[in-house]
Short mmCIF file of N, CA and C in Angstrom, two decimals:
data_model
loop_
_atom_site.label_atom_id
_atom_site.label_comp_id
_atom_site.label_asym_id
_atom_site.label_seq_id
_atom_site.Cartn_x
_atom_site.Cartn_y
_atom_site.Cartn_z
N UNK A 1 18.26 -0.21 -8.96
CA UNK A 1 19.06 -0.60 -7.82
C UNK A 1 20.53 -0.32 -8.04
N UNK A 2 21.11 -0.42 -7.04
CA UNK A 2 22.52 0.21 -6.96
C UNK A 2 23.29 -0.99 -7.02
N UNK A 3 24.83 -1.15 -7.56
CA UNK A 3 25.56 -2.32 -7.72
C UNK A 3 26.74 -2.33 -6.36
N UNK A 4 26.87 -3.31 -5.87
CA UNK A 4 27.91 -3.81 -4.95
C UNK A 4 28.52 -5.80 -5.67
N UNK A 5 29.57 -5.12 -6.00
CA UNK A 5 30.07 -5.85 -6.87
C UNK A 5 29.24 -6.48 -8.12
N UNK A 6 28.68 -7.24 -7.96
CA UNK A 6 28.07 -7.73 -8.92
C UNK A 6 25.99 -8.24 -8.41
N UNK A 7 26.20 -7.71 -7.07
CA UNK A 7 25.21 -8.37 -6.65
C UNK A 7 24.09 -7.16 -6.49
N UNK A 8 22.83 -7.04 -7.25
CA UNK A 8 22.14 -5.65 -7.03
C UNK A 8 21.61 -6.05 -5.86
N UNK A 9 21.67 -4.59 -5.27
CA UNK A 9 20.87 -4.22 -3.76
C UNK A 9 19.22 -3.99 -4.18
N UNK A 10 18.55 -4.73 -3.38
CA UNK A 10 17.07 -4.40 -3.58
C UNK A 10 17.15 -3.03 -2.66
N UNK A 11 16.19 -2.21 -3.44
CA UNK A 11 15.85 -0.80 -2.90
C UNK A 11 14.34 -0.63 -2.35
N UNK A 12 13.64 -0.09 -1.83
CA UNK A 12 12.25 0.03 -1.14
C UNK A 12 11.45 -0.46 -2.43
N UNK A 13 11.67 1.10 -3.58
CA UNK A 13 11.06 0.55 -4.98
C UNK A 13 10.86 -0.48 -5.36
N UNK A 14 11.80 -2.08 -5.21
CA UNK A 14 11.48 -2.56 -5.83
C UNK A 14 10.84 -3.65 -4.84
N UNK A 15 11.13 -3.47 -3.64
CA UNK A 15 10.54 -4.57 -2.65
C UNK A 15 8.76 -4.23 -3.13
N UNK A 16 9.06 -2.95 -2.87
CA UNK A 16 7.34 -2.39 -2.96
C UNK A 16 6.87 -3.66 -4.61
N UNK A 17 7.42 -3.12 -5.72
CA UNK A 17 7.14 -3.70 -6.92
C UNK A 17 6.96 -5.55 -6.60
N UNK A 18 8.02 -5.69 -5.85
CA UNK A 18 7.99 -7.48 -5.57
C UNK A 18 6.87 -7.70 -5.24
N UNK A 19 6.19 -6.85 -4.02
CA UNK A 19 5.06 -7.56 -3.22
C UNK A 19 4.02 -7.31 -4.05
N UNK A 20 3.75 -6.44 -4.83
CA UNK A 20 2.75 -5.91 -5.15
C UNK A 20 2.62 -7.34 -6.47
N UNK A 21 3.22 -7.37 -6.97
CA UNK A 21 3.48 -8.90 -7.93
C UNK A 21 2.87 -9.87 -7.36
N UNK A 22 3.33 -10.19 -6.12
CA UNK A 22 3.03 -11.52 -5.66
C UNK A 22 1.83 -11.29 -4.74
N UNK A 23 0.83 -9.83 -4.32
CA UNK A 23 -0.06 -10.12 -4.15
C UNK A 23 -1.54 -10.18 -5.30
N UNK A 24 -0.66 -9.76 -6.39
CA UNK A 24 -1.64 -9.68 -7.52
C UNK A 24 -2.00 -11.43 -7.63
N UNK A 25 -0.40 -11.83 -7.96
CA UNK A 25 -0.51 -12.99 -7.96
C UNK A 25 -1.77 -14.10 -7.34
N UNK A 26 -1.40 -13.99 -6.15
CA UNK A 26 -2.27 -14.10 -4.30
C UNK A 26 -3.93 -13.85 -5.07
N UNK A 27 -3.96 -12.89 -5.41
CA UNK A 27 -5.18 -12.26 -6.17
C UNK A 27 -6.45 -13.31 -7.24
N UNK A 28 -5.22 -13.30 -8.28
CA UNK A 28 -5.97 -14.01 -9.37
C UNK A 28 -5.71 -15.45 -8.77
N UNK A 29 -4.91 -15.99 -8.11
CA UNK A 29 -5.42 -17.42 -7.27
C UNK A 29 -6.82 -17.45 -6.69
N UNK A 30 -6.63 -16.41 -6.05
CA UNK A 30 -8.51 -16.68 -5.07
C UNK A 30 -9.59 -16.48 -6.28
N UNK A 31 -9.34 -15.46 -7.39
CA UNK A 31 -10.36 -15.69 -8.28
C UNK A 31 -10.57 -17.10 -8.57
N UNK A 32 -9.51 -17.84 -8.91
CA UNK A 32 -9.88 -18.70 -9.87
C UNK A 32 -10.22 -20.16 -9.34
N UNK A 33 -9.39 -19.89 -7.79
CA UNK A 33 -10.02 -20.81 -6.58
C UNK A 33 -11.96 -20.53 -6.94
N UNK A 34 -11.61 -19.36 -6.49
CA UNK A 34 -13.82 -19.02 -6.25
C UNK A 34 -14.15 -19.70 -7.52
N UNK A 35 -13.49 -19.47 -9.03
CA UNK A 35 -14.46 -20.30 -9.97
C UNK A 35 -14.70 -21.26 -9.82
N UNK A 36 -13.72 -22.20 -9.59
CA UNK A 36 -13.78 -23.85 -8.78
C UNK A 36 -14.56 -24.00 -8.14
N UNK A 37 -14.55 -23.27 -6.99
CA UNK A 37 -15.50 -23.68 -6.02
C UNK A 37 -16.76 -23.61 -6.18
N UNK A 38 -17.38 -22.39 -6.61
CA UNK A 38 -18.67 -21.89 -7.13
C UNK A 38 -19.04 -22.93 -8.16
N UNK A 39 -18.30 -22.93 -9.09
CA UNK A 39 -18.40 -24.40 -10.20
C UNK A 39 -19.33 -25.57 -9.61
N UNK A 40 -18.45 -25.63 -8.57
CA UNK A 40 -19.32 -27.14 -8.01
C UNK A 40 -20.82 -26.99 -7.46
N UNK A 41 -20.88 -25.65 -6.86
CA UNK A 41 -22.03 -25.59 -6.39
C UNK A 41 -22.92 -25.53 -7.05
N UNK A 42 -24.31 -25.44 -6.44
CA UNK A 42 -25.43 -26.13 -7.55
C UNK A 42 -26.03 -24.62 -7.98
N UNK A 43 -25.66 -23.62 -7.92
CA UNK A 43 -25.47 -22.04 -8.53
C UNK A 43 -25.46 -21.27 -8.16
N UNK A 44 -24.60 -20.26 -8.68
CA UNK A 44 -24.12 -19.02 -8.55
C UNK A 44 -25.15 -18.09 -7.55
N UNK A 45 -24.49 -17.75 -6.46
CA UNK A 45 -25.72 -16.74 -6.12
C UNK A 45 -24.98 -15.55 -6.07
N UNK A 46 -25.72 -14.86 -5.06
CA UNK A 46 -25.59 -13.25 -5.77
C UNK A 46 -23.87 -12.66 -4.72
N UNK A 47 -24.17 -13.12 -3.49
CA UNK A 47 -22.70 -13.19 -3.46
C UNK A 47 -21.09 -13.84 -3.85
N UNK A 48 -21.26 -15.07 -4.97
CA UNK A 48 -20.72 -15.36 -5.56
C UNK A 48 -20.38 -14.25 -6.81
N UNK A 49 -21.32 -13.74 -7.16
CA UNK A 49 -21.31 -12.58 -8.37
C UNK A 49 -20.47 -11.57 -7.93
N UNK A 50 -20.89 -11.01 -6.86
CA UNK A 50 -20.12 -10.00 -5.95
C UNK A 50 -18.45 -10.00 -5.57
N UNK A 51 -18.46 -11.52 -4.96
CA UNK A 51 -17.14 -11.48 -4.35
C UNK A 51 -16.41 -12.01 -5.66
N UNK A 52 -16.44 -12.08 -6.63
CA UNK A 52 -16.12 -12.13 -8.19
C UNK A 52 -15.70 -11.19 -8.54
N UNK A 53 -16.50 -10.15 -8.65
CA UNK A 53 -16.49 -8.98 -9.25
C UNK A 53 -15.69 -8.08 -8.14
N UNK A 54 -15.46 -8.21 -7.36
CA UNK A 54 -14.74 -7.38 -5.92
C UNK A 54 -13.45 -7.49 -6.55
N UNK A 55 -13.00 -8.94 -6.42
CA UNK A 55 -11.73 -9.43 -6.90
C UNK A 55 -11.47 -9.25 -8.38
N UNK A 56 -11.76 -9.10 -9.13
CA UNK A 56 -11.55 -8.56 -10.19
C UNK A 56 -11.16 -7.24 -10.37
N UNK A 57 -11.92 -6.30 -9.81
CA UNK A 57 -11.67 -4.89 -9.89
C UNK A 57 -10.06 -4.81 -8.84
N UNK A 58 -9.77 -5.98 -7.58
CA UNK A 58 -9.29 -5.87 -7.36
C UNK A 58 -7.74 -5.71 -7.69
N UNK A 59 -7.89 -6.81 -9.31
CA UNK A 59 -6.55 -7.60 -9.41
C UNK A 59 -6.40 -6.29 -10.64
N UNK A 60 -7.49 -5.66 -11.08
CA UNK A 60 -7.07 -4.53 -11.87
C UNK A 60 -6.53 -3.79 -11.22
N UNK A 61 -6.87 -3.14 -9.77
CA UNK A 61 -6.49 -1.85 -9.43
C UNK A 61 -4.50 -2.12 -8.90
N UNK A 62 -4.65 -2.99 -8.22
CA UNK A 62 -3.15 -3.71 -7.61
C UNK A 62 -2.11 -3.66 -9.18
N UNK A 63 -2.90 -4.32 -10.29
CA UNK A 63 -1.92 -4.10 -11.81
C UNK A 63 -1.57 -2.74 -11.90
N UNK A 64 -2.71 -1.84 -12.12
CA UNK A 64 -2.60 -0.53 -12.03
C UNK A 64 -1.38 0.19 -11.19
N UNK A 65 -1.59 -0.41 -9.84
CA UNK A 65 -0.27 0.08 -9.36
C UNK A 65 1.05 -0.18 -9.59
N UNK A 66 1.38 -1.70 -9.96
CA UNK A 66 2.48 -1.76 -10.15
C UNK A 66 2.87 -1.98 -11.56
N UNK A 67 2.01 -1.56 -12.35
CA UNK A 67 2.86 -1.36 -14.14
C UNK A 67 2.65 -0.21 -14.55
N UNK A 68 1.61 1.21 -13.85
CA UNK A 68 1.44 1.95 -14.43
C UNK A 68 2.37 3.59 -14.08
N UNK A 69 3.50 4.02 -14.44
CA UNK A 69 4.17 4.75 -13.77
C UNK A 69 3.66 6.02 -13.47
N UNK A 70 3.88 6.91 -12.22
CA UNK A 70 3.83 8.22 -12.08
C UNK A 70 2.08 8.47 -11.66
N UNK A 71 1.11 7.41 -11.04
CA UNK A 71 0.01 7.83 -11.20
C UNK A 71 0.09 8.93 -10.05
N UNK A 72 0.72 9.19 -8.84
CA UNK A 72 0.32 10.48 -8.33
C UNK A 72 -0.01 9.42 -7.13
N UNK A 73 0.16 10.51 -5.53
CA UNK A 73 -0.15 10.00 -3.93
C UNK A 73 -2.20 9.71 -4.57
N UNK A 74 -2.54 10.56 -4.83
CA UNK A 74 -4.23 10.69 -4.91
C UNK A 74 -4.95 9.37 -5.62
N UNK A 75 -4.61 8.94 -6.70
CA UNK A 75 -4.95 7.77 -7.17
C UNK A 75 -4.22 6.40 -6.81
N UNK A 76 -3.10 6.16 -6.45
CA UNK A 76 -2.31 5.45 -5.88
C UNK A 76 -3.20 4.96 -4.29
N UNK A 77 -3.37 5.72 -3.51
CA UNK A 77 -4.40 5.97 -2.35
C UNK A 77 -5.36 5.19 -2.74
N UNK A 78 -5.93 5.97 -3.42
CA UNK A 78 -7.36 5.57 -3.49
C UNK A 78 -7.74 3.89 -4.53
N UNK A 79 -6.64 3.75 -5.48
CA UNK A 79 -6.97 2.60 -5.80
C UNK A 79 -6.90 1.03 -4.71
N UNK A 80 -5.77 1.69 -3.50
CA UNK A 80 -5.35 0.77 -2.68
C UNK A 80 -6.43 0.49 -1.57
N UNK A 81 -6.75 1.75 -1.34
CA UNK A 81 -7.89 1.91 -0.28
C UNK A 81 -8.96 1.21 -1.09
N UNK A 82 -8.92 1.12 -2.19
CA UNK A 82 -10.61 0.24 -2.43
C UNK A 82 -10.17 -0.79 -2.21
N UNK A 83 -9.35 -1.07 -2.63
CA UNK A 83 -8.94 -2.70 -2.74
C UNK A 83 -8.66 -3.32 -1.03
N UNK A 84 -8.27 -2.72 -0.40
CA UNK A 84 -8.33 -2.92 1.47
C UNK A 84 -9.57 -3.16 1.72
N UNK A 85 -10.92 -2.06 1.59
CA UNK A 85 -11.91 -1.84 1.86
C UNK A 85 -12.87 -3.37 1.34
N UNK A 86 -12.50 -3.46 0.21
CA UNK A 86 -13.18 -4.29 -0.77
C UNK A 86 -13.13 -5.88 -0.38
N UNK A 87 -11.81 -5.85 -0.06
CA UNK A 87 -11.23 -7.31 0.51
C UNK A 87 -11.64 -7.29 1.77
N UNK A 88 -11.55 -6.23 2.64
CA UNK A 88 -12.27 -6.54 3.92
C UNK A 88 -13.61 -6.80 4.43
N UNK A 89 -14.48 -5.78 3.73
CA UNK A 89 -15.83 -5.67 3.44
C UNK A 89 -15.93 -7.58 3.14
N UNK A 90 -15.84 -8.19 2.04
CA UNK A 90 -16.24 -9.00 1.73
C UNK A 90 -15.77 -10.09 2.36
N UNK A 91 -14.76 -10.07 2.82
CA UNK A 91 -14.14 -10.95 3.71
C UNK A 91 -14.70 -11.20 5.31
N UNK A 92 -14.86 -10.55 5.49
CA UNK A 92 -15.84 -10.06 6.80
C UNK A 92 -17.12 -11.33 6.80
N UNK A 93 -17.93 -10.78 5.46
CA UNK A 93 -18.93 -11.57 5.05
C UNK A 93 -19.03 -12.75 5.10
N UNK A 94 -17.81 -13.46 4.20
CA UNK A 94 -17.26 -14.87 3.90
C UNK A 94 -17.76 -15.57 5.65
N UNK A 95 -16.94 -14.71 6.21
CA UNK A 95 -16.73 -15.56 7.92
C UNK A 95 -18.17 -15.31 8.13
N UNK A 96 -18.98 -14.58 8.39
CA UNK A 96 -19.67 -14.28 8.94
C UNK A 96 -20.91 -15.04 8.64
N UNK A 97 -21.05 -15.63 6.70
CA UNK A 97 -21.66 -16.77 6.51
C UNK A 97 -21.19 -18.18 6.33
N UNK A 98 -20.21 -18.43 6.63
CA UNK A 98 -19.09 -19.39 6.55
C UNK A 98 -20.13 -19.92 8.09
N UNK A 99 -19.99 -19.14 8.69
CA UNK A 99 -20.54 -19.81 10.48
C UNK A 99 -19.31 -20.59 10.84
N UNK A 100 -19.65 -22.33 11.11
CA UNK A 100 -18.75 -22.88 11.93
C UNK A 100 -17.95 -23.69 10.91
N UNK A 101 -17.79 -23.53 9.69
CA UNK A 101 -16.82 -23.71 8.74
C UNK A 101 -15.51 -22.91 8.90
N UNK A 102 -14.89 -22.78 10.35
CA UNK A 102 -13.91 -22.01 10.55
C UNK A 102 -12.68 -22.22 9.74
N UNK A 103 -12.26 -23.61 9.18
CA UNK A 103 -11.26 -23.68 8.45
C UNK A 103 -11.05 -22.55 7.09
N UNK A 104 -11.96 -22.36 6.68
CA UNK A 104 -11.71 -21.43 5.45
C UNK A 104 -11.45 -19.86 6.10
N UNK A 105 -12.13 -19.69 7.86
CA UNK A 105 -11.42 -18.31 8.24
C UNK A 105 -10.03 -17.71 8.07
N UNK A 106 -9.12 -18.63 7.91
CA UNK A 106 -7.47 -18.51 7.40
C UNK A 106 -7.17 -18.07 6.15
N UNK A 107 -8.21 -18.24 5.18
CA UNK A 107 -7.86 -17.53 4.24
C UNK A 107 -8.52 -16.34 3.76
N UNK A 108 -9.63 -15.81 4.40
CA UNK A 108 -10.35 -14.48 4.68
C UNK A 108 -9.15 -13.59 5.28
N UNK A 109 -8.87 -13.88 6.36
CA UNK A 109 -7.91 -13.40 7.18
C UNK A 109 -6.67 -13.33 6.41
N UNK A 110 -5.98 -14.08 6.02
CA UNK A 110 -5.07 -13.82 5.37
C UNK A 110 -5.33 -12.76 4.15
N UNK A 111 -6.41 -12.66 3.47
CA UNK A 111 -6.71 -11.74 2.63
C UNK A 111 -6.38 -10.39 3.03
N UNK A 112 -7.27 -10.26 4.37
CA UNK A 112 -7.43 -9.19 4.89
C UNK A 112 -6.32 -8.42 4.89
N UNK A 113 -5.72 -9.25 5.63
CA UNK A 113 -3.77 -8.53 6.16
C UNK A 113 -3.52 -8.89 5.00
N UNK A 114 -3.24 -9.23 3.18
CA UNK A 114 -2.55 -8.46 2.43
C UNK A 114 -2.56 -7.29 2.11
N UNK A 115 -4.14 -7.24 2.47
CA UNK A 115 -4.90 -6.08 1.53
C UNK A 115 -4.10 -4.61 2.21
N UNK A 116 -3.77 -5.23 3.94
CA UNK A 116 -3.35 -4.00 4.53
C UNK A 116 -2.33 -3.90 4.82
N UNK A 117 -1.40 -4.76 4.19
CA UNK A 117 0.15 -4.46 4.39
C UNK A 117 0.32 -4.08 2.56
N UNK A 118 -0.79 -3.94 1.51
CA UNK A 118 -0.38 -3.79 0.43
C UNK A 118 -0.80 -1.93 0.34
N UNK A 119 -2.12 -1.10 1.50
CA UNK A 119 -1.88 -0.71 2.28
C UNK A 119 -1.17 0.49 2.65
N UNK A 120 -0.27 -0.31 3.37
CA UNK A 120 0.69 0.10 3.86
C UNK A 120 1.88 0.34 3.02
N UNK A 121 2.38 -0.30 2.26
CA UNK A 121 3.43 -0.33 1.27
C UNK A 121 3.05 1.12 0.48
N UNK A 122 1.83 0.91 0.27
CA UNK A 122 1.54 2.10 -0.74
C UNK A 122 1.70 3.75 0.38
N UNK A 123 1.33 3.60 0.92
CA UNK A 123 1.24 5.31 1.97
C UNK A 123 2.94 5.09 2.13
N UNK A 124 3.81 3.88 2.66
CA UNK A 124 4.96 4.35 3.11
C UNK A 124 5.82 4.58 1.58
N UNK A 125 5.21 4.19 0.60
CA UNK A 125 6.01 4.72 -1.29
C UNK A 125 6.16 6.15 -0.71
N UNK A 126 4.93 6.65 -0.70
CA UNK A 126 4.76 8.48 -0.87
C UNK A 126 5.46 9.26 0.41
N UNK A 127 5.24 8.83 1.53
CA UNK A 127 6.46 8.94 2.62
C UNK A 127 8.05 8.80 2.10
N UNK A 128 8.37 8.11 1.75
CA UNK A 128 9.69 7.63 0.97
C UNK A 128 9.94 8.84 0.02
N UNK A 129 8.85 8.99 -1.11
CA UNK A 129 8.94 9.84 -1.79
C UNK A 129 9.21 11.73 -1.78
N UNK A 130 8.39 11.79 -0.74
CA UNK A 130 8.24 13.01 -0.14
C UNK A 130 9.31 13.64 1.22
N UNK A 131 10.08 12.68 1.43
CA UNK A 131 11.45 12.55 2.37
C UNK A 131 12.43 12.78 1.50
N UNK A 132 12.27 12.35 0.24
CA UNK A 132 13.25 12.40 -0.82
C UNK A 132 13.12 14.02 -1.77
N UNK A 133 11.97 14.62 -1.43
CA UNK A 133 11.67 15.45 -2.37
C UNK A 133 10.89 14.94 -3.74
N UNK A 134 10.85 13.60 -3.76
CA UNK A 134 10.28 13.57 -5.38
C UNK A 134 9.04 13.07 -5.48
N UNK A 135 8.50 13.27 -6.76
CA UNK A 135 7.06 13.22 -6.42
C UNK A 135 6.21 12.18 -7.10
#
């Protein structure tokens, strides 16, 4: 970031880096919410295994993006796109066997729209990038 007096200017880069933090963050909460919850129940079934393992791969691929430098538009894409897909796909589900337990729809939903403003952040990096010339 660039200095104006003493106070640094946040730049796209690092807003991008902020969110991507705090939805990892966002991330390993719902994992560890689901262990709780699943905990109590009287056992694990097979979509508990699933939406486990979704989120997991998830909170890897989101790390991936924001500690690993220079991976390239192609893997950058595609790790984000699973992780949209993945969160939606399963989220979908949640509601869909949730039924009239609508209170927990707020946080499906809210999943959803990180997954696609995290998304979004990622396609408008390489836009940014490619306006700039760099790659």
């Amino acid at each position: 970031g660039g200095q104006i007096g003493s106070a640094k200017v946040l730049h796209a880069e690092d807003m991008y880096k902020i969110y991507m933090v705090i939805y990892a963050v966002a991330l390993i909460i719902n994992a560890v919410a689901g262990i709780f919850i699943s905990n109590n129940m009287p056992s694990w079934t097979f979509p508990d295994y699933l939406g486990m393992t979704l989120i997991v791969i998830s909170i890897v691929a989101i790390l991936i993006l924001v500690f690993v430098k220079n991976l390239g538009k192609k893997i950058s894409e595609a790790l984000v796109l699973y992780n949209m897909i993945a969160t939606c796909g399963f989220s979908l589900y949640q509601i869909i066997i949730l039924g009239d337990i609508a209170s927990y729809y707020s946080i499906y939903i809210g999943n959803i729209l990180l997954s696609i403003i995290a998304y979004i952040f990622v396609k408008l990096k390489y836009v940014d990038k490619a306006s700039r010339g760099a790659k």
